XYZ file of C-alpha atoms in Angstrom:
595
model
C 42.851 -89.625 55.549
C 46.398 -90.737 56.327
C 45.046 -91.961 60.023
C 42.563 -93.990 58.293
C 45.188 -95.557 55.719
C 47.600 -96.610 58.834
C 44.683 -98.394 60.586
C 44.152 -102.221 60.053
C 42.397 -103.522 57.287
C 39.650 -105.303 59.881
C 38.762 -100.983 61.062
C 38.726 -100.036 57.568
C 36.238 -102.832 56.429
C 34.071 -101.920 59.750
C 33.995 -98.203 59.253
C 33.782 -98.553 55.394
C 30.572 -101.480 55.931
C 28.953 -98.981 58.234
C 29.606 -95.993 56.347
C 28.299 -97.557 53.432
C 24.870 -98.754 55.233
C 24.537 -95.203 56.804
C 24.746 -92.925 54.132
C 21.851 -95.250 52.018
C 20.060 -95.619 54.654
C 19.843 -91.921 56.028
C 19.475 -90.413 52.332
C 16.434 -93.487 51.572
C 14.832 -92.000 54.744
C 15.169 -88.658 53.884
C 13.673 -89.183 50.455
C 11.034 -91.468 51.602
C 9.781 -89.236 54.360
C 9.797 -85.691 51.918
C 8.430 -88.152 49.490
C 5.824 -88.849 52.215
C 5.087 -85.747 53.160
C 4.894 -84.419 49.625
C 2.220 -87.178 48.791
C 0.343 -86.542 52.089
C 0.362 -82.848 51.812
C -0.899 -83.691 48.150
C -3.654 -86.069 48.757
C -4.949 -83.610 51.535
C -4.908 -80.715 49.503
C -6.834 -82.621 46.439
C -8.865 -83.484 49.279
C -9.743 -79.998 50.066
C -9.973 -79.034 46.725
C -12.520 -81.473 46.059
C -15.617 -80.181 48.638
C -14.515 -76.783 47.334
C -15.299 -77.613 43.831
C -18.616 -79.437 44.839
C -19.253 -76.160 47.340
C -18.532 -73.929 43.790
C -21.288 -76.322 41.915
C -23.785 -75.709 44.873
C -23.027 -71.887 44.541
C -23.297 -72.382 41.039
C -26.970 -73.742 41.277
C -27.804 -71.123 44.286
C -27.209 -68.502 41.719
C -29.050 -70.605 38.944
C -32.155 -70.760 41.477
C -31.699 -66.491 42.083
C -31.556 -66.184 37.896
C -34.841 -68.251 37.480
C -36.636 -66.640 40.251
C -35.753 -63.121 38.940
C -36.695 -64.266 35.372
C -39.893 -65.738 37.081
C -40.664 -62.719 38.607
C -39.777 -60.564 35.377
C -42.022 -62.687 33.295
C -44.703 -63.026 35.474
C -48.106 -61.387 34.057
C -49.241 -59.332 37.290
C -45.829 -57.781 37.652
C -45.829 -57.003 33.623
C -49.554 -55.470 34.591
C -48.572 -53.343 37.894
C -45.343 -51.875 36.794
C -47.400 -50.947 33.251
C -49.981 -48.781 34.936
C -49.428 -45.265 36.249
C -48.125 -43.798 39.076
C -51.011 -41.316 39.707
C -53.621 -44.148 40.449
C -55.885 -44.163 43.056
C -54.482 -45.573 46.694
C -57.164 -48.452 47.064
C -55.856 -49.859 43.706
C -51.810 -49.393 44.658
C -52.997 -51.895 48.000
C -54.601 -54.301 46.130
C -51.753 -54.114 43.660
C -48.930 -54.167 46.692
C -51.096 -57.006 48.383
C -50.700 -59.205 44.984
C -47.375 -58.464 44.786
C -47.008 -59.690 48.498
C -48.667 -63.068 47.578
C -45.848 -63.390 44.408
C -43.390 -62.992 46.940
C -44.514 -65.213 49.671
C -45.642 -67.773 46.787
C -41.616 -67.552 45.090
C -39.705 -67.774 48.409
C -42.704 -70.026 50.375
C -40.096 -73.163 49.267
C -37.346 -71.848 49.718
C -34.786 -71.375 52.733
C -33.301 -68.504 51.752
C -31.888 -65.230 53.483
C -32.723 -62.963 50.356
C -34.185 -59.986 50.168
C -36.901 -58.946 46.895
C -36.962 -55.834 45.939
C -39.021 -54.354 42.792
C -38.812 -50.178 41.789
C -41.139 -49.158 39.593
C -40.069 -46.539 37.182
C -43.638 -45.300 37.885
C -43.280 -44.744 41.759
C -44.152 -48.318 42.696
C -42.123 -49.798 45.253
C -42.920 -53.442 46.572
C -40.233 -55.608 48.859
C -39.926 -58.230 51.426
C -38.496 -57.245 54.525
C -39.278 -54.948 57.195
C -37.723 -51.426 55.412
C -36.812 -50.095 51.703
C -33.279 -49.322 51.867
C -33.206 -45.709 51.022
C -30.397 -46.581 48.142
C -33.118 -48.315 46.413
C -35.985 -45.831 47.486
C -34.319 -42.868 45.661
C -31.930 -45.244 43.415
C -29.033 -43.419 40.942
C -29.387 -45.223 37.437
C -25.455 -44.797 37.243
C -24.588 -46.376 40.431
C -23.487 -49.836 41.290
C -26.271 -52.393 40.624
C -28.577 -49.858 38.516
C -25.786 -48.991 36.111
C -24.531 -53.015 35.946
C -28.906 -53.606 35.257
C -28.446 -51.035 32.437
C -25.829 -51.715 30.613
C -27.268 -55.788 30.965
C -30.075 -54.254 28.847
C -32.432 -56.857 31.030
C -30.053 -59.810 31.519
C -29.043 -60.826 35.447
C -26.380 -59.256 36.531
C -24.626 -59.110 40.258
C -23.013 -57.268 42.471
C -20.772 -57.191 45.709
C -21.162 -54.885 48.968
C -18.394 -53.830 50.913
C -20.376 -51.576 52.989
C -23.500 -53.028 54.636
C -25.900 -51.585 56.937
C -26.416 -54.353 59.868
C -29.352 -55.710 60.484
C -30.331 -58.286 62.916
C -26.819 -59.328 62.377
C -27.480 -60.028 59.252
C -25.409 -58.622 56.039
C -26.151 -58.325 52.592
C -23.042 -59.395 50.756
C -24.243 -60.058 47.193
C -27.022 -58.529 45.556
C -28.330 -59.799 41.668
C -30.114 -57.251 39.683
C -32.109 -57.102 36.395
C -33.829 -54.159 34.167
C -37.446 -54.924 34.024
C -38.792 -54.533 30.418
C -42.670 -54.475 28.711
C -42.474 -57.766 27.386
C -44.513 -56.313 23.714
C -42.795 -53.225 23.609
C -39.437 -53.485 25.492
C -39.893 -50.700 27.035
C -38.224 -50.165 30.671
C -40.465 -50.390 33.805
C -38.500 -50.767 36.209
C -35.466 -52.879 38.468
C -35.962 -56.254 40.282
C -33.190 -56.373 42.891
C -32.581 -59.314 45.024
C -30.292 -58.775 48.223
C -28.740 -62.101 49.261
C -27.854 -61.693 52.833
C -24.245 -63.320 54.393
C -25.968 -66.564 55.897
C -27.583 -67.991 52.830
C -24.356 -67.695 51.287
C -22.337 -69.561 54.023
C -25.236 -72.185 54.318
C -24.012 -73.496 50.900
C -20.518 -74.207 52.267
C -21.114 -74.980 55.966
C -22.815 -78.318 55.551
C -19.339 -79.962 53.735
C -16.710 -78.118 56.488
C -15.649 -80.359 59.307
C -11.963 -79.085 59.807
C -12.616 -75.806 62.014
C -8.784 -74.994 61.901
C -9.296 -74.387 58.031
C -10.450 -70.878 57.218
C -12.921 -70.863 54.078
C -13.112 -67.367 52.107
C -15.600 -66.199 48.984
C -13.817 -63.698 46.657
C -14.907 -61.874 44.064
C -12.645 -61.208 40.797
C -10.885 -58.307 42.551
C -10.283 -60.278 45.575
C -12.542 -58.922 48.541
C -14.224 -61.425 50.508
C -17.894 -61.522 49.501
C -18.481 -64.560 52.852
C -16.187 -66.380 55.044
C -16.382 -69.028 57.410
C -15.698 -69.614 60.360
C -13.603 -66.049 60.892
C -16.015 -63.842 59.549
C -14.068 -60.207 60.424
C -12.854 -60.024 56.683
C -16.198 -60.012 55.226
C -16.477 -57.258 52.766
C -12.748 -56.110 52.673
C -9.659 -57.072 50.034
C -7.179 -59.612 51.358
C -4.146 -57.431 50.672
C -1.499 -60.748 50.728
C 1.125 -61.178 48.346
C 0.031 -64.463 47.202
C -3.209 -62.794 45.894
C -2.375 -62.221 42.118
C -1.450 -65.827 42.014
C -4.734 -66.347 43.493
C -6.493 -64.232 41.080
C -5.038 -65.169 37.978
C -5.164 -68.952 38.297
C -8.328 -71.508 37.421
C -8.192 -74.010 40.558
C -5.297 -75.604 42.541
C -3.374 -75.245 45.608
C -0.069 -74.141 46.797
C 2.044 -73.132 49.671
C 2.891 -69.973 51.166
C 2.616 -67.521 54.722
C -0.244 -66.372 56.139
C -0.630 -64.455 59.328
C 2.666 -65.582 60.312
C 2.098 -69.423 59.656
C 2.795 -71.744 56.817
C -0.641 -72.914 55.171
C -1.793 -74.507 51.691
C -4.137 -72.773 49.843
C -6.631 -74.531 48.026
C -8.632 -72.379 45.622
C -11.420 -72.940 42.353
C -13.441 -70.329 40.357
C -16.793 -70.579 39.584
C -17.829 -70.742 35.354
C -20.473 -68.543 35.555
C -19.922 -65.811 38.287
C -15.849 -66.221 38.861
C -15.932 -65.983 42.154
C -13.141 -67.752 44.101
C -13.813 -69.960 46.655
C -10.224 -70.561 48.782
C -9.332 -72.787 51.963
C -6.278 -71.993 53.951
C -5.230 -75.519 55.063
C -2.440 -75.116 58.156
C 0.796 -77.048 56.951
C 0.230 -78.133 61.112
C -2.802 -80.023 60.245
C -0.633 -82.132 57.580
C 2.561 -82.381 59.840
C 0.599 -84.047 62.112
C -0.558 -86.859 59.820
C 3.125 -87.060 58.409
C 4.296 -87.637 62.125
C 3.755 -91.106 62.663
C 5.239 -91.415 59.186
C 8.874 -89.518 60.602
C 8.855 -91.585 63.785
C 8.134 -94.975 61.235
C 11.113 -93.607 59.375
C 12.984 -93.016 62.106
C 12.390 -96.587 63.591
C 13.515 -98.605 60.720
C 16.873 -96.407 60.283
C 17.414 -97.330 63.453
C 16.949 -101.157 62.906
C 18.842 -101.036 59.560
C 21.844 -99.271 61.437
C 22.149 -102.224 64.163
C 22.051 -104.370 61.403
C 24.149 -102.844 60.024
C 27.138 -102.332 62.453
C 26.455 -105.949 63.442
C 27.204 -107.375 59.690
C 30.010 -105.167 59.110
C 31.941 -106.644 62.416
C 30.653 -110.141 61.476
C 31.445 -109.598 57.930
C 34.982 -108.338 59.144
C 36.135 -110.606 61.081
C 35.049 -113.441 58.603
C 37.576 -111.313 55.890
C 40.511 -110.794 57.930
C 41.205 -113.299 59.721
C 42.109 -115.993 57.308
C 43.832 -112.533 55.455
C 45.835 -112.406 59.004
C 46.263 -116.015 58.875
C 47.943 -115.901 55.547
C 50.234 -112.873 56.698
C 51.715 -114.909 59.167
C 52.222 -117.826 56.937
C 53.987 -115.550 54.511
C 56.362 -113.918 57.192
C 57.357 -117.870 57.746
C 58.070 -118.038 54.102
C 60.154 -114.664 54.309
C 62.599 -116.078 57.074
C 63.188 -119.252 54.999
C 60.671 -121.364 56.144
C 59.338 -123.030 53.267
C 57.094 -126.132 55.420
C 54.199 -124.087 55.608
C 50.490 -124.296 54.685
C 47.137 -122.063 54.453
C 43.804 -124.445 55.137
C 40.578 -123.283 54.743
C 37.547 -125.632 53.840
C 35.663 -122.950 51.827
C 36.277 -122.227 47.941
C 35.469 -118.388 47.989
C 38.483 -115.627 46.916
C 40.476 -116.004 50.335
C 39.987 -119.796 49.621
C 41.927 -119.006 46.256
C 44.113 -117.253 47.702
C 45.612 -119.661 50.225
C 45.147 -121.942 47.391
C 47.381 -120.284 45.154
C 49.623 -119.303 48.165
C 50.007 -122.937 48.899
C 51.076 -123.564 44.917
C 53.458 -120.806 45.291
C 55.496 -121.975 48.173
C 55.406 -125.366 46.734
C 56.515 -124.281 43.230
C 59.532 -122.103 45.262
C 60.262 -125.932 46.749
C 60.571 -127.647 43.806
C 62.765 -124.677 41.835
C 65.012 -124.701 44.567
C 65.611 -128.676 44.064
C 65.955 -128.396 40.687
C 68.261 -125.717 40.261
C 66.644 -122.365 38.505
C 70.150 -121.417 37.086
C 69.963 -124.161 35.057
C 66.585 -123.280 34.224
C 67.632 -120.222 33.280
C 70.344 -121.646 30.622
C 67.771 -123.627 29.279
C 65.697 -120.943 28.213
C 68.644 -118.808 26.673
C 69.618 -121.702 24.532
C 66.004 -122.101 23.433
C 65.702 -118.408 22.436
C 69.392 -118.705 20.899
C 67.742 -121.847 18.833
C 65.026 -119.810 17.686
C 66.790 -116.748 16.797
C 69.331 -118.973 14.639
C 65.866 -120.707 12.140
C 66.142 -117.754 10.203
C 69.377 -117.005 8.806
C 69.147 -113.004 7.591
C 71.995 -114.117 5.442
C 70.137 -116.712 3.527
C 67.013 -114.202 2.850
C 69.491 -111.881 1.168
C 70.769 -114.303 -0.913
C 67.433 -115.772 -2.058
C 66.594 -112.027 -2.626
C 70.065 -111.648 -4.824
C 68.965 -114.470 -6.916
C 65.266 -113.659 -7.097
C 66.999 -110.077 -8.455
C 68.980 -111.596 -11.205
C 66.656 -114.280 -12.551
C 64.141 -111.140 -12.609
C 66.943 -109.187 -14.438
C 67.367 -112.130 -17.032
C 63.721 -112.242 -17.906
C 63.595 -108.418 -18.536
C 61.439 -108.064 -15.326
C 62.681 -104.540 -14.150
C 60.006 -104.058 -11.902
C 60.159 -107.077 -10.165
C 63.645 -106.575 -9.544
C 63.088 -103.095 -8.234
C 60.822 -104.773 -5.613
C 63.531 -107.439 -4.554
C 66.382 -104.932 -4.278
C 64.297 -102.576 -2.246
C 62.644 -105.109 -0.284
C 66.248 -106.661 0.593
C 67.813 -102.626 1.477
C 64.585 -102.635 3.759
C 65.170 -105.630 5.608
C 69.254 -105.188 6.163
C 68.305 -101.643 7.392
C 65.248 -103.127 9.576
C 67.018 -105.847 11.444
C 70.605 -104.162 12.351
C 71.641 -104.424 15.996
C 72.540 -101.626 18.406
C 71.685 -98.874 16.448
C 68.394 -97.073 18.156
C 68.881 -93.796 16.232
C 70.051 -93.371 12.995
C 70.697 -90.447 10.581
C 67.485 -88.868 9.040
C 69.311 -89.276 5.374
C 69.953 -93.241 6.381
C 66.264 -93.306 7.069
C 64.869 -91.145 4.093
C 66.672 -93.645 1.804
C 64.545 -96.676 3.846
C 61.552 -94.540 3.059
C 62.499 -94.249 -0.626
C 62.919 -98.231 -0.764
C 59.655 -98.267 0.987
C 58.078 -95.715 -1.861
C 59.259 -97.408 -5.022
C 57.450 -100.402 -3.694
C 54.401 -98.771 -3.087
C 54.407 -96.429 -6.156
C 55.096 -100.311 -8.587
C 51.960 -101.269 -6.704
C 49.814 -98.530 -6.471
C 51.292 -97.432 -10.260
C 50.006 -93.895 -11.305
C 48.026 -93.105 -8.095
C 50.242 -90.498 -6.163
C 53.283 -88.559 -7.078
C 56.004 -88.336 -4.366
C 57.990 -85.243 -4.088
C 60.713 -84.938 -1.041
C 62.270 -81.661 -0.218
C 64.378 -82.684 3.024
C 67.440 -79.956 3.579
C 71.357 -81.061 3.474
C 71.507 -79.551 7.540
C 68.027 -81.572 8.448
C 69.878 -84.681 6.835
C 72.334 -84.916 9.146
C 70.656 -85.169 12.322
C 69.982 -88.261 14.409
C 66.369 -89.771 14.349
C 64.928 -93.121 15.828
C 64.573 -95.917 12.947
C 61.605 -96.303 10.740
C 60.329 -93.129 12.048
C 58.522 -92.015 8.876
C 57.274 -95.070 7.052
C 54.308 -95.317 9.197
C 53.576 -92.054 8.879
C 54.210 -92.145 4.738
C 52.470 -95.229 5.080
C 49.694 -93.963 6.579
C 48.919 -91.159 3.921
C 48.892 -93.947 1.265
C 46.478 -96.423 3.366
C 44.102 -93.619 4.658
C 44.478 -90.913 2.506
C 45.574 -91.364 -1.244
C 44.400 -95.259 -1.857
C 41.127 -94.124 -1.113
C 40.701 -90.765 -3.489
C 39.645 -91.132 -6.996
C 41.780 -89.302 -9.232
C 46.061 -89.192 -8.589
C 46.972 -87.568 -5.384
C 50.293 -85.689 -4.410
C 52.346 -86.761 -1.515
C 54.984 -84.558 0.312
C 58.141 -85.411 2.630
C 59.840 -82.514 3.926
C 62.336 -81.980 6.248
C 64.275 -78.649 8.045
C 65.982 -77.348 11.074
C 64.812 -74.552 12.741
C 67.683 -74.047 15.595
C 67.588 -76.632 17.975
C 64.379 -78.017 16.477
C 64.035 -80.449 13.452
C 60.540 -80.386 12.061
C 59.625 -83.241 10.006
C 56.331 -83.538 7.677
C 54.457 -85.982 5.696
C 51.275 -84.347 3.429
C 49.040 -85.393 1.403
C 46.279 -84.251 -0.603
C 44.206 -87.096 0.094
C 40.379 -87.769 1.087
C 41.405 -86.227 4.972
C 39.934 -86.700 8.103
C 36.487 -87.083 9.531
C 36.216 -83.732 11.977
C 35.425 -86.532 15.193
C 37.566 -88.615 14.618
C 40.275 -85.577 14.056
C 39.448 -84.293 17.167
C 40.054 -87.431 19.310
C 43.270 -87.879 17.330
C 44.467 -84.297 18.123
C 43.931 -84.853 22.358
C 46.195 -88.171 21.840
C 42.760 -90.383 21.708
C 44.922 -92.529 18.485
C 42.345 -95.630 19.076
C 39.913 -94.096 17.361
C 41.591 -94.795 13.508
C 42.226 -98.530 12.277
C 45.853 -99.527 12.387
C 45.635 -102.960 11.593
C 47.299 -102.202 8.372
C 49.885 -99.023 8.662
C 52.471 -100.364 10.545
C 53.559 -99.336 14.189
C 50.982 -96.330 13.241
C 50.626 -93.254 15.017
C 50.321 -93.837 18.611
C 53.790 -95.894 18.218
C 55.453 -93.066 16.489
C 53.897 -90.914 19.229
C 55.242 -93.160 22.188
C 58.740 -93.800 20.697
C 59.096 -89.822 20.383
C 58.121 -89.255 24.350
C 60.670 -92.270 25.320
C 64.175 -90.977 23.446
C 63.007 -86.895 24.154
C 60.515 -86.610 26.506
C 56.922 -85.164 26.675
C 57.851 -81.488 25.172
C 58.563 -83.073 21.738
C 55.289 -84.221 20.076
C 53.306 -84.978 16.885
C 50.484 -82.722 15.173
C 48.019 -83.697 12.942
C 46.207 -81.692 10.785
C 43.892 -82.257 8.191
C 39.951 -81.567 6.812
C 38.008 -83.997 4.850
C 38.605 -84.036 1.348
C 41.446 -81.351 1.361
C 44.242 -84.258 2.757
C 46.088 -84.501 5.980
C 49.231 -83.304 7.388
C 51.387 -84.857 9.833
C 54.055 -82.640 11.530
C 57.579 -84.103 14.086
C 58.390 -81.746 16.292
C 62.273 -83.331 17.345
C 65.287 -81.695 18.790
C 68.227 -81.954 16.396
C 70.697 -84.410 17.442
C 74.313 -84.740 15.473
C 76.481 -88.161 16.425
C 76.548 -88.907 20.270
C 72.668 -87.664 20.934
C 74.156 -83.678 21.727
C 71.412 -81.376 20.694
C 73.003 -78.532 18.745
C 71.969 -75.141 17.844
């Protein structure tokens, strides 16, 4: 710091200019390209998040389409008919019943593109399917396991149902199954289970149409979080993804957000489907936005650039055009220092250096003509002027018209009036005395009590005064008119403005080499703000227009004759009154402080 103070002031202004351009400019590109980069990352993720809601409504109408089939089928008179009759009939009658059932089949899935899988068990021994095989699980079924037990406690409504352990076939794997309890529609009685396998490609057909990013890896969750399809990494399929960021995944409705996965940054961009609450997540590689926000950075990066040449170019130009009329004018002034007086700044333009050589140029010619007209006898001129205007008012003259305002008061039986005069006049001779800065406490105590019997003839009955000062604390040295502003403050703010008759207390005592000096009253007090300002020194905050030198003159006169260890302390709480404490050294004749 002290090398840059000792350089020149044309340095100072360059490194300052440039300092001043740099900082802006490197924190407005900082903020603009995270700004940037927030925004992209968010537009990209809403992106994503978009096709993954639209892919949850398709897989919400696949699994619409699977509930109206099954409720087709479950409805459907022929199936009510075959799954009524018994088990022991004749085996021409269960062919012509398994070739009807055949024709449902084909007829129900004829339309559609689906990898599924129909399968119907008979509580009577029936068993009809599509396919080439009956999977032995559904051949000799448990009515307390998985799908059968989920059909159950449905009591005939669709239920589903995820595998995590498929049997492969043709490279094809079931990963969700949707089952329902068949019932006699008349007499509700059970007949059997309608179980529709949906194999792994039907699944990802919903999704694969809207996915053109192949860096983006798509998973289907179910409410526990194991991956019912996936696309295009498909080596998950039917385990849990055991990540940290799962619960978050879980718990939450839709969004994205950002975290690690298999050692990379990547945005996750999730929804849940209404009906079935499966998840449907994309894992977006923070790469794939970085990219986009590239030519963003190097944008950035180009227009700091640009901003700093400008930037160093103005501050030199900018410079220069300061100093150098600033040098010109130190030159001058040297001039002026050894005498030379026939000097001159000239500049043509009328902006602050102009001013300045403009008032430079008054001042050397105002030095010119003091110098021919002699400033000693300026000098005399003005002492005889403020000599002249000291001697208007005679003090000598207001006493006497005071003296005769006193008698003629005295003549007309005016006693009060007179009181005024004769303490108005022992205020005045003791205000206007020469030489004397400090003054004995008791010399100013008997100003104060002048200044009290006026108050108390104006105010009347509205206070009582009571003064306790002691003989020791009388003799001590004080500065002049120290405690009528602070007795006249008490009156003004304190006891003018309560409603019934107040109290008012002067007291005064020594206390070693201290002299403690306190005005009270019982008055309306202090606002607690206002209090608080006044207590850290803060005195503008209370009106002083009409006490006086006030507070914060008492305060400064105290610091000038002792110092700052000597102070003043307020005290006081609304409608209670105020007291004001002087904490003083005490002084005996010749300013010695005595114990």
């Amino acid at each position: 710091m002290r090398f840059f103070l000792n350089m020149n002031l044309r340095t100072k202004l360059i490194i300052l200019f440039v300092l001043t351009a740099v900082i802006p400019l490197s924190m407005l590109g900082l903020f603009t390209y995270q700004k940037s980069s927030n925004m992209m990352q968010e537009q990209v993720s809403e992106g994503v998040l978009e096709k993954i809601v639209q892919i949850n409504k398709n897989l919400s109408f696949f699994t619409r389409d699977v509930e109206q089939l099954s409720m087709y089928i479950y409805r459907h008179e022929m199936v009510q008919e075959v799954l009524a009759k018994s088990g022991e009939r004749n085996h021409v009658e269960k062919y012509e019943d398994y070739k009807r059932m055949d024709h449902l089949f084909e007829t129900v899935l004829g339309s559609k593109k689906w990898d599924v899988r129909i399968y119907m068990i008979g509580l009577n021994g029936d068993r009809f399917f599509t396919g080439d095989y009956l999977p032995t699980a559904y051949d000799q079924y448990m009515e307390n396991w998985g799908i059968f037990r989920k059909a159950n406690e449905a009591n005939g409504n669709l239920v589903w149902d995820t595998h995590y352990s498929m049997r492969k076939v043709d490279h094809q794997e079931v990963v969700l199954s949707a089952g329902r309890l068949l019932k006699h529609i008349e007499t509700n009685e059970a007949m059997g289970y309608l179980i529709i396998d949906i194999l792994e490609p039907a699944v990802a057909d919903i999704y694969r149409t809207d996915r053109n990013q192949t860096d983006q890896q798509l998973f289907l969750l179910d409410q526990q979080g194991y991956v019912i399809s996936s696309s295009p990494n498909k080596a998950r399929i039917g385990t849990r993804l055991e990540y940290p960021f799962l619960d978050q995944l879980l718990i939450g409705d839709g969004g994205f957000f950002e975290t690690n996965w298999e050692d990379e940054r990547h945005v996750i961009v999730y929804d849940t489907a209404e009906e079935t609450h499966f998840k449907i997540a994309s894992f977006v590689p923070l790469t794939h936005i970085s990219e986009r926000n590239r030519s963003i950075g190097q944008l950035t990066l180009a227009l700091a650039g640009i901003g700093l040449l400008c930037a160093v170019w103005l501050a030199y130009f900018l410079s220069k055009t300061v100093t150098s009329p600033l040098y010109q004018i130190m030159s001058l002034m040297k001039k002026v220092e050894q005498g030379n007086l026939a000097v001159s700044f000239n500049r043509h333009y009328k902006d602050d250096i102009g001013i300045l050589g403009n008032s430079f140029n008054r001042m050397v010619l105002q030095l010119r003509r003091l110098i021919q007209d002699g400033y000693e006898k300026q000098v005399r001129l003005k002492e005889s002027e403020i000599k002249a205007l000291k001697a208007q008012i005679n003090p000598h003259f207001l006493y006497n018209t005071l003296e005769t305002v006193n008698w003629m008061a005295k003549m007309k039986g005016l006693s009060n009036i007179s009181k005024m005069v004769v303490s108005l006049g022992e205020m005045m001779r003791f205000s206007v005395r020469k030489g004397e800065d400090l003054v004995l406490l008791s010399e100013d105590v008997r100003h104060l009590e002048h200044y009290l019997n006026i108050q108390q003839i104006r105010y009347q009955d509205k206070f009582t005064v009571r003064m306790e000062l002691d003989e020791e604390a009388l003799r001590s040295y004080i500065p002049s008119l120290l405690l009528q502003p602070l007795v006249e403050n008490a009156i003004t703010h304190g006891l003018e403005m309560k409603i019934d008759r107040g109290n008012l207390w002067v007291t005064g005592k020594r206390e070693g080499e201290l002299l403690y000096l306190c005005v009270e009253d019982d008055g309306v007090g202090i606002d607690s703000d206002t209090l608080a300002k006044i207590q850290q020194k803060d005195f503008n905050t209370m009106d002083y227009h009409n006490t006086g030198i006030g507070l914060q003159n008492v305060q400064r006169r105290i610091q000038i004759h002792y110092g700052d260890q000597y102070d003043i302390d307020v005290r006081s709480a609304e409608g209670k009154g105020t007291k004001v404490t002087l904490r003083l050294p005490f002084l005996l004749e010749g300013g010695d402080i005595h114990a």
